[in-house]
mmCIF file of C-alpha atoms in Angstrom:
data_model
loop_
_atom_site.group_PDB
_atom_site.id
_atom_site.type_symbol
_atom_site.label_atom_id
_atom_site.label_comp_id
_atom_site.label_asym_id
_atom_site.label_seq_id
_atom_site.Cartn_x
_atom_site.Cartn_y
_atom_site.Cartn_z
ATOM 1 C CA MET A 1 -33.342 -13.886 8.122
ATOM 2 C CA VAL A 2 -36.035 -15.291 5.825
ATOM 3 C CA LYS A 3 -38.506 -12.628 6.948
ATOM 4 C CA SER A 4 -35.902 -9.937 6.320
ATOM 5 C CA PHE A 5 -35.495 -11.075 2.722
ATOM 6 C CA GLN A 6 -39.266 -11.229 2.305
ATOM 7 C CA ASP A 7 -39.660 -7.686 3.655
ATOM 8 C CA GLY A 8 -36.645 -6.375 1.759
ATOM 9 C CA LYS A 9 -35.030 -4.974 4.904
ATOM 10 C CA SER A 10 -33.304 -6.235 8.034
ATOM 11 C CA ILE A 11 -35.248 -6.652 11.240
ATOM 12 C CA ASP A 12 -34.978 -3.616 13.502
ATOM 13 C CA PHE A 13 -34.515 -5.228 16.899
ATOM 14 C CA ASN A 14 -34.755 -1.866 18.645
ATOM 15 C CA ALA A 15 -38.282 -1.477 17.334
ATOM 16 C CA ILE A 16 -39.376 -4.878 18.602
ATOM 17 C CA ALA A 17 -37.365 -4.940 21.828
ATOM 18 C CA PRO A 18 -39.354 -6.095 24.892
ATOM 19 C CA ARG A 19 -40.641 -3.453 27.283
ATOM 20 C CA LEU A 20 -41.108 -3.633 31.024
ATOM 21 C CA ASN A 21 -44.833 -3.294 31.636
ATOM 22 C CA ALA A 22 -46.014 -1.047 34.433
ATOM 23 C CA PRO A 23 -48.271 -2.666 37.059
ATOM 24 C CA THR A 24 -51.994 -2.132 36.728
ATOM 25 C CA GLN A 25 -52.962 -3.070 40.289
ATOM 26 C CA THR A 26 -53.734 -0.204 42.659
ATOM 27 C CA GLU A 27 -53.393 -1.966 45.994
ATOM 28 C CA ALA A 28 -49.796 -1.742 47.273
ATOM 29 C CA VAL A 29 -49.069 -5.438 47.915
ATOM 30 C CA ALA A 30 -50.796 -6.589 44.733
ATOM 31 C CA ARG A 31 -48.999 -3.872 42.788
ATOM 32 C CA GLU A 32 -45.625 -4.960 44.153
ATOM 33 C CA THR A 33 -46.363 -8.607 43.327
ATOM 34 C CA GLU A 34 -47.420 -7.730 39.798
ATOM 35 C CA MET A 35 -44.289 -5.620 39.300
ATOM 36 C CA ALA A 36 -42.079 -8.510 40.413
ATOM 37 C CA GLN A 37 -43.836 -10.811 37.953
ATOM 38 C CA ASN A 38 -43.459 -8.245 35.184
ATOM 39 C CA LYS A 39 -39.722 -7.991 35.859
ATOM 40 C CA ILE A 40 -39.295 -11.763 35.658
ATOM 41 C CA LEU A 41 -41.218 -11.882 32.389
ATOM 42 C CA TYR A 42 -39.284 -8.911 31.015
ATOM 43 C CA ALA A 43 -35.916 -10.480 31.921
ATOM 44 C CA ALA A 44 -36.865 -13.707 30.138
ATOM 45 C CA LYS A 45 -38.021 -11.853 27.018
ATOM 46 C CA LEU A 46 -34.936 -9.625 27.046
ATOM 47 C CA ASP A 47 -32.616 -12.618 27.261
ATOM 48 C CA LYS A 48 -34.402 -14.275 24.349
ATOM 49 C CA ASP A 49 -34.300 -11.062 22.332
ATOM 50 C CA MET A 50 -30.566 -10.569 22.924
ATOM 51 C CA ARG A 51 -29.785 -14.138 21.880
ATOM 52 C CA ARG A 52 -31.948 -13.740 18.787
ATOM 53 C CA SER A 53 -30.246 -10.459 17.893
ATOM 54 C CA ALA A 54 -26.761 -11.969 18.298
ATOM 55 C CA TYR A 55 -27.731 -14.957 16.163
ATOM 56 C CA PHE A 56 -29.167 -12.625 13.532
ATOM 57 C CA LYS A 57 -25.909 -10.638 13.306
ATOM 58 C CA THR A 58 -23.878 -13.819 12.936
ATOM 59 C CA ASN A 59 -26.289 -15.121 10.345
ATOM 60 C CA LYS A 60 -26.023 -11.871 8.347
ATOM 61 C CA ARG A 61 -22.248 -12.234 8.128
ATOM 62 C CA THR A 62 -22.602 -15.852 7.017
ATOM 63 C CA VAL A 63 -25.176 -14.983 4.368
ATOM 64 C CA LYS A 64 -23.050 -12.125 3.036
ATOM 65 C CA SER A 65 -20.013 -14.414 2.781
ATOM 66 C CA ASN A 66 -22.044 -17.013 0.901
ATOM 67 C CA ILE A 67 -23.358 -14.391 -1.509
ATOM 68 C CA MET A 68 -19.867 -13.051 -2.220
ATOM 69 C CA LEU A 69 -18.301 -16.501 -2.596
ATOM 70 C CA LYS A 70 -21.016 -18.366 -4.487
ATOM 71 C CA PHE A 71 -23.048 -15.846 -6.454
ATOM 72 C CA VAL A 72 -20.870 -12.792 -7.151
ATOM 73 C CA THR A 73 -18.483 -12.805 -10.104
ATOM 74 C CA LYS A 74 -14.953 -11.444 -9.816
ATOM 75 C CA ALA A 75 -15.895 -8.409 -11.895
ATOM 76 C CA MET A 76 -18.915 -7.720 -9.698
ATOM 77 C CA ASP A 77 -16.786 -8.241 -6.585
ATOM 78 C CA LEU A 78 -14.359 -5.538 -7.713
ATOM 79 C CA LYS A 79 -17.241 -3.225 -8.561
ATOM 80 C CA LEU A 80 -18.816 -3.706 -5.135
ATOM 81 C CA GLN A 81 -15.545 -3.133 -3.303
ATOM 82 C CA CYS A 82 -15.221 0.231 -5.028
ATOM 83 C CA GLU A 83 -18.482 1.351 -3.447
ATOM 84 C CA ALA A 84 -17.963 3.969 -0.718
ATOM 85 C CA ASP A 85 -20.257 2.064 1.657
ATOM 86 C CA PHE A 86 -18.809 -1.407 1.034
ATOM 87 C CA THR A 87 -17.673 -1.775 4.662
ATOM 88 C CA THR A 88 -20.805 -0.203 6.139
ATOM 89 C CA THR A 89 -24.175 -0.421 4.373
ATOM 90 C CA LEU A 90 -23.166 -3.363 2.199
ATOM 91 C CA GLU A 91 -22.317 -5.450 5.251
ATOM 92 C CA ASP A 92 -26.058 -6.106 5.244
ATOM 93 C CA PRO A 93 -26.674 -8.972 2.770
ATOM 94 C CA ILE A 94 -30.056 -7.534 1.798
ATOM 95 C CA GLU A 95 -28.536 -4.180 0.859
ATOM 96 C CA LEU A 96 -25.756 -6.074 -0.902
ATOM 97 C CA LEU A 97 -28.249 -7.946 -3.076
ATOM 98 C CA LYS A 98 -30.077 -4.709 -3.863
ATOM 99 C CA ARG A 99 -26.814 -3.154 -5.051
ATOM 100 C CA VAL A 100 -25.971 -6.206 -7.166
ATOM 101 C CA GLU A 101 -29.434 -6.045 -8.705
ATOM 102 C CA ARG A 102 -28.977 -2.354 -9.496
ATOM 103 C CA PHE A 103 -25.654 -3.004 -11.207
ATOM 104 C CA MET A 104 -27.083 -5.885 -13.222
ATOM 105 C CA LYS A 105 -29.982 -3.759 -14.456
ATOM 106 C CA LYS A 106 -27.618 -1.044 -15.601
ATOM 107 C CA ILE A 107 -26.820 -2.277 -19.096
ATOM 108 C CA ALA A 108 -24.339 -0.424 -21.281
ATOM 109 C CA ASP A 109 -26.934 0.865 -23.749
ATOM 110 C CA ALA A 110 -28.859 2.527 -20.934
ATOM 111 C CA GLU A 111 -25.891 4.297 -19.365
ATOM 112 C CA TYR A 112 -26.012 8.082 -19.429
ATOM 113 C CA ASP A 113 -22.481 9.434 -19.816
ATOM 114 C CA PHE A 114 -23.009 12.522 -17.674
ATOM 115 C CA LEU A 115 -24.488 10.448 -14.858
ATOM 116 C CA ASP A 116 -21.645 7.927 -15.038
ATOM 117 C CA PHE A 117 -19.143 10.774 -14.890
ATOM 118 C CA TRP A 118 -20.818 12.225 -11.806
ATOM 119 C CA GLU A 119 -21.153 8.864 -10.045
ATOM 120 C CA ALA A 120 -17.505 7.946 -10.673
ATOM 121 C CA ASN A 121 -16.316 11.217 -9.151
ATOM 122 C CA GLN A 122 -18.723 10.922 -6.247
ATOM 123 C CA LYS A 123 -17.644 7.362 -5.453
ATOM 124 C CA PHE A 124 -13.995 8.378 -5.445
ATOM 125 C CA PHE A 125 -14.380 11.368 -3.153
ATOM 126 C CA ASP A 126 -16.900 9.644 -0.866
ATOM 127 C CA MET A 127 -14.833 6.478 -0.479
ATOM 128 C CA LYS A 128 -13.841 6.198 3.186
ATOM 129 C CA GLN A 129 -11.816 3.666 5.098
ATOM 130 C CA GLY A 130 -13.942 1.488 7.360
ATOM 131 C CA THR A 131 -13.289 1.796 11.086
ATOM 132 C CA THR A 132 -12.013 -1.806 11.189
ATOM 133 C CA GLU A 133 -10.532 -1.872 7.670
ATOM 134 C CA ASN A 134 -6.747 -2.115 7.403
ATOM 135 C CA PHE A 135 -4.789 0.350 5.281
ATOM 136 C CA MET A 136 -3.755 -2.246 2.680
ATOM 137 C CA HIS A 137 -7.324 -3.278 1.907
ATOM 138 C CA PHE A 138 -8.460 0.331 1.735
ATOM 139 C CA LYS A 139 -5.518 1.188 -0.514
ATOM 140 C CA GLU A 140 -6.578 -1.521 -2.976
ATOM 141 C CA ARG A 141 -10.162 -0.213 -3.080
ATOM 142 C CA PHE A 142 -8.947 3.368 -3.362
ATOM 143 C CA LEU A 143 -6.584 2.679 -6.273
ATOM 144 C CA ARG A 144 -9.196 0.675 -8.184
ATOM 145 C CA GLN A 145 -11.574 3.607 -8.079
ATOM 146 C CA ALA A 146 -8.702 5.958 -8.939
ATOM 147 C CA GLU A 147 -8.228 4.030 -12.193
ATOM 148 C CA VAL A 148 -11.855 4.737 -13.072
ATOM 149 C CA LEU A 149 -11.310 8.415 -12.346
ATOM 150 C CA GLN A 150 -8.130 8.520 -14.403
ATOM 151 C CA ASP A 151 -10.009 7.138 -17.404
ATOM 152 C CA LEU A 152 -12.411 10.079 -17.197
ATOM 153 C CA TYR A 153 -9.685 12.732 -17.327
ATOM 154 C CA ASP A 154 -6.694 12.823 -19.615
ATOM 155 C CA MET A 155 -3.295 13.714 -18.181
ATOM 156 C CA ALA A 156 -3.513 17.207 -19.636
ATOM 157 C CA TRP A 157 -6.344 18.003 -17.222
ATOM 158 C CA PHE A 158 -4.212 17.139 -14.189
ATOM 159 C CA GLN A 159 -1.169 18.914 -15.602
ATOM 160 C CA ASP A 160 -3.259 22.022 -16.135
ATOM 161 C CA PHE A 161 -4.186 21.820 -12.454
ATOM 162 C CA ALA A 162 -0.513 21.320 -11.548
ATOM 163 C CA VAL A 163 0.648 24.599 -13.091
ATOM 164 C CA LYS A 164 -1.937 26.477 -11.002
ATOM 165 C CA THR A 165 -0.581 25.214 -7.674
ATOM 166 C CA LYS A 166 1.651 27.133 -5.278
ATOM 167 C CA ALA A 167 4.141 24.262 -5.280
ATOM 168 C CA TYR A 168 4.617 24.575 -9.032
ATOM 169 C CA ALA A 169 5.012 28.337 -8.793
ATOM 170 C CA ALA A 170 7.704 27.867 -6.148
ATOM 171 C CA ILE A 171 9.916 25.959 -8.587
ATOM 172 C CA ALA A 172 12.433 28.234 -10.271
ATOM 173 C CA SER A 173 11.300 29.234 -13.751
ATOM 174 C CA THR A 174 14.670 28.184 -15.131
ATOM 175 C CA ASN A 175 14.358 24.661 -13.714
ATOM 176 C CA THR A 176 12.416 23.180 -16.606
ATOM 177 C CA ALA A 177 13.205 19.588 -15.655
ATOM 178 C CA ALA A 178 11.768 20.019 -12.148
ATOM 179 C CA LYS A 179 8.655 21.716 -13.497
ATOM 180 C CA ASN A 180 8.061 18.949 -16.021
ATOM 181 C CA LYS A 181 8.565 16.264 -13.371
ATOM 182 C CA PHE A 182 6.097 18.019 -11.084
ATOM 183 C CA LYS A 183 3.484 17.956 -13.854
ATOM 184 C CA ASP A 184 4.212 14.322 -14.705
ATOM 185 C CA ASP A 185 3.822 13.262 -11.058
ATOM 186 C CA ILE A 186 0.741 15.342 -10.270
ATOM 187 C CA PHE A 187 -1.838 12.542 -10.464
ATOM 188 C CA GLU A 188 0.074 10.403 -7.967
ATOM 189 C CA ALA A 189 0.448 13.414 -5.661
ATOM 190 C CA VAL A 190 -3.293 14.066 -5.822
ATOM 191 C CA LEU A 191 -3.962 10.417 -4.973
ATOM 192 C CA ALA A 192 -1.560 10.536 -2.025
ATOM 193 C CA THR A 193 -3.435 13.469 -0.519
ATOM 194 C CA GLY A 194 -6.776 11.832 -1.229
ATOM 195 C CA PHE A 195 -5.620 8.623 0.426
ATOM 196 C CA LEU A 196 -4.694 10.527 3.589
ATOM 197 C CA CYS A 197 -7.964 12.458 3.625
ATOM 198 C CA ASN A 198 -10.159 9.407 3.060
ATOM 199 C CA CYS A 199 -8.494 7.196 5.652
ATOM 200 C CA ASP A 200 -10.317 6.768 8.955
ATOM 201 C CA GLN A 201 -10.008 10.247 10.475
ATOM 202 C CA THR A 202 -10.663 8.950 13.976
ATOM 203 C CA ARG A 203 -7.227 7.343 13.708
ATOM 204 C CA THR A 204 -5.393 9.821 11.490
ATOM 205 C CA ALA A 205 -6.683 13.232 12.614
ATOM 206 C CA PRO A 206 -3.521 14.057 14.654
ATOM 207 C CA LEU A 207 -1.327 13.286 11.643
ATOM 208 C CA MET A 208 -3.409 15.510 9.372
ATOM 209 C CA LEU A 209 -3.216 18.315 11.923
ATOM 210 C CA ASP A 210 0.592 18.005 12.049
ATOM 211 C CA LEU A 211 0.838 18.142 8.261
ATOM 212 C CA GLN A 212 -1.414 21.194 8.069
ATOM 213 C CA THR A 213 0.432 22.960 10.891
ATOM 214 C CA ASN A 214 3.815 22.404 9.261
ATOM 215 C CA TYR A 215 2.512 23.520 5.883
ATOM 216 C CA CYS A 216 1.352 26.785 7.460
ATOM 217 C CA ARG A 217 4.981 27.221 8.529
ATOM 218 C CA GLU A 218 6.031 26.666 4.907
ATOM 219 C CA VAL A 219 7.307 23.158 5.629
ATOM 220 C CA ASP A 220 5.708 20.679 3.227
ATOM 221 C CA TYR A 221 5.708 17.161 4.663
ATOM 222 C CA TYR A 222 2.733 15.996 2.603
ATOM 223 C CA PRO A 223 3.562 12.694 0.855
ATOM 224 C CA LYS A 224 3.642 12.812 -2.935
ATOM 225 C CA THR A 225 2.971 9.116 -3.577
ATOM 226 C CA VAL A 226 0.371 6.720 -2.203
ATOM 227 C CA SER A 227 3.114 4.367 -1.000
ATOM 228 C CA LYS A 228 4.744 7.151 1.015
ATOM 229 C CA ALA A 229 1.348 8.123 2.394
ATOM 230 C CA GLN A 230 0.803 4.534 3.498
ATOM 231 C CA ASP A 231 4.261 4.403 5.122
ATOM 232 C CA MET A 232 3.524 7.651 6.943
ATOM 233 C CA LEU A 233 0.242 6.252 8.232
ATOM 234 C CA LYS A 234 1.911 3.046 9.422
ATOM 235 C CA ILE A 235 4.538 4.997 11.367
ATOM 236 C CA HIS A 236 1.866 7.243 12.830
ATOM 237 C CA MET A 237 -0.229 4.272 13.947
ATOM 238 C CA GLU A 238 2.654 2.444 15.666
#
């Protein structure tokens, strides 16, 4: 682990994995003897390499936990958890420290508004549920980043989007109350769809297909709140 920190990257065990050497002897018996010796040596090196790799993985998890518990503030913790790759790339403590360093160097006076706007949108749309991450934890990360997005757009922007949708057009023109409610609830509806789309698709693909199929038949089962989306996912996963 020390060498990894010195090099600024984790050890690639595939690159340094032991190889079974081919025999160099030409005579049949000698060649067979050499091959047997090579196999014994290879097996010993492979066993050592596998144990070292397993220890390294365990050590990485321990180091990451220590970094998060002892050296990362609550504010930084929340910022890191909003990163789209928090459950993937940032599992590596070296990459985690690099990200912390990048955030710490980004002082307010040096922030470029247009870049911040782009990054906030990108983080929100790129945020994916980890393959082993439960829905509740992902929901918390998702909603934290949604708050950042909401600060970038005023409600009028979302309501302007609402009146352009087919669902809004389907509401009777005389039903002013229903139209106003649809516009008021549009941000939550957008989040509900985003939550479904950004959940682990290896687990939710059949559900998404059902929703799309029914919508093509003019039956809208898409959830309009994040809570309902979560309930739908729970039922689907049971």
